[in-house]
Amino acid sequence: MRNYEFTVIFDANEDQTAKGLELVLAEFTTAQVEITKQEDMGVKNLAYPIKKQDKGHYYFFELKADPSVINGFNNTFKLMTPLLKFLFVNKDTQV
């Protein structure tokens, strides 16, 4: 298991944010990902429009997961409409 940071931007609409968060947490539960930290960073203005949206609701997670699971999430999350953008960062990599 490796440590990851996961940042996601949902549609700023409250219903879409709730739906997107529910989908993400369900995927994490199914894949047996351990969430060590979850932070709601609130609604912020985007630097540029994403999917015709100028605001997004940010969430930050710290996770423990297998690398193969993370690769699967990249494909799955691209298809979820409430997610505007997301990024996984491997915290175990040293520069």
CSV table of C-alpha atoms in Angstrom, one decimal:
chain,number,residue,atom,x,y,z
A,1,MET,CA,0.0,0.0,0.0
A,2,ARG,CA,1.3,3.4,-0.9
A,3,ASN,CA,0.3,6.9,0.4
A,4,TYR,CA,-1.5,9.2,-2.0
A,5,GLU,CA,-3.0,12.7,-2.0
A,6,PHE,CA,-6.2,13.0,-4.0
A,7,THR,CA,-7.7,16.4,-4.9
A,8,VAL,CA,-11.0,16.6,-6.7
A,9,ILE,CA,-13.1,19.5,-8.0
A,10,PHE,CA,-16.8,18.9,-8.2
A,11,ASP,CA,-19.5,20.9,-9.9
A,12,ALA,CA,-20.3,23.8,-7.5
A,13,ASN,CA,-24.0,22.9,-7.4
A,14,GLU,CA,-24.7,21.3,-4.0
A,15,ASP,CA,-26.7,18.4,-5.4
A,16,GLN,CA,-23.9,17.6,-7.9
A,17,THR,CA,-21.3,17.9,-5.2
A,18,ALA,CA,-23.1,15.5,-2.9
A,19,LYS,CA,-23.7,13.1,-5.8
A,20,GLY,CA,-20.0,13.2,-6.9
A,21,LEU,CA,-18.7,12.8,-3.3
A,22,GLU,CA,-21.0,9.8,-2.9
A,23,LEU,CA,-19.7,8.2,-6.1
A,24,VAL,CA,-16.1,8.8,-5.2
A,25,LEU,CA,-16.5,7.4,-1.6
A,26,ALA,CA,-18.4,4.4,-3.0
A,27,GLU,CA,-15.5,3.7,-5.4
A,28,PHE,CA,-13.0,4.0,-2.5
A,29,THR,CA,-15.0,1.6,-0.4
A,30,THR,CA,-15.4,-1.0,-3.1
A,31,ALA,CA,-11.6,-0.9,-3.8
A,32,GLN,CA,-10.8,-1.1,0.0
A,33,VAL,CA,-9.0,2.2,-0.1
A,34,GLU,CA,-8.1,3.6,3.4
A,35,ILE,CA,-9.0,7.3,3.7
A,36,THR,CA,-6.6,8.8,6.4
A,37,LYS,CA,-7.8,12.4,5.9
A,38,GLN,CA,-10.7,14.1,4.2
A,39,GLU,CA,-11.1,17.9,3.9
A,40,ASP,CA,-13.8,20.0,2.4
A,41,MET,CA,-12.1,23.0,1.0
A,42,GLY,CA,-15.3,24.7,-0.2
A,43,VAL,CA,-16.4,26.5,-3.4
A,44,LYS,CA,-13.7,28.5,-5.2
A,45,ASN,CA,-13.5,30.3,-8.5
A,46,LEU,CA,-11.6,28.4,-11.2
A,47,ALA,CA,-8.7,30.0,-13.0
A,48,TYR,CA,-10.4,29.0,-16.3
A,49,PRO,CA,-13.7,27.5,-17.2
A,50,ILE,CA,-13.9,23.7,-17.0
A,51,LYS,CA,-16.9,22.0,-18.7
A,52,LYS,CA,-18.5,25.5,-18.9
A,53,GLN,CA,-18.2,26.0,-15.1
A,54,ASP,CA,-16.4,29.0,-13.5
A,55,LYS,CA,-16.7,27.7,-9.9
A,56,GLY,CA,-15.9,24.4,-8.3
A,57,HIS,CA,-16.2,22.6,-5.0
A,58,TYR,CA,-12.8,21.3,-3.9
A,59,TYR,CA,-12.2,18.2,-1.7
A,60,PHE,CA,-8.8,16.9,-0.5
A,61,PHE,CA,-8.1,13.3,0.6
A,62,GLU,CA,-5.1,11.5,1.9
A,63,LEU,CA,-5.3,7.8,1.0
A,64,LYS,CA,-3.6,4.4,1.3
A,65,ALA,CA,-4.0,2.2,-1.7
A,66,ASP,CA,-2.4,-0.2,-4.2
A,67,PRO,CA,-1.0,1.5,-7.3
A,68,SER,CA,-3.1,-0.7,-9.6
A,69,VAL,CA,-6.2,0.5,-7.9
A,70,ILE,CA,-5.2,4.2,-8.5
A,71,ASN,CA,-4.8,3.4,-12.3
A,72,GLY,CA,-8.3,2.0,-12.3
A,73,PHE,CA,-9.7,5.1,-10.7
A,74,ASN,CA,-8.1,7.3,-13.4
A,75,ASN,CA,-10.3,5.6,-16.0
A,76,THR,CA,-13.4,5.4,-13.8
A,77,PHE,CA,-13.4,9.0,-12.6
A,78,LYS,CA,-13.0,10.5,-16.1
A,79,LEU,CA,-16.5,9.2,-16.9
A,80,MET,CA,-18.2,10.7,-13.8
A,81,THR,CA,-20.0,13.9,-14.8
A,82,PRO,CA,-20.1,15.6,-11.4
A,83,LEU,CA,-16.2,15.6,-11.3
A,84,LEU,CA,-14.7,18.5,-13.2
A,85,LYS,CA,-11.0,17.6,-12.5
A,86,PHE,CA,-9.1,15.3,-10.2
A,87,LEU,CA,-5.4,14.6,-9.4
A,88,PHE,CA,-3.7,11.7,-7.6
A,89,VAL,CA,-0.2,12.4,-6.2
A,90,ASN,CA,2.1,9.7,-4.9
A,91,LYS,CA,3.4,10.9,-1.5
A,92,ASP,CA,6.0,8.1,-1.3
A,93,THR,CA,8.1,9.4,-4.2
A,94,GLN,CA,11.2,11.2,-3.2
A,95,VAL,CA,12.8,13.9,-5.4
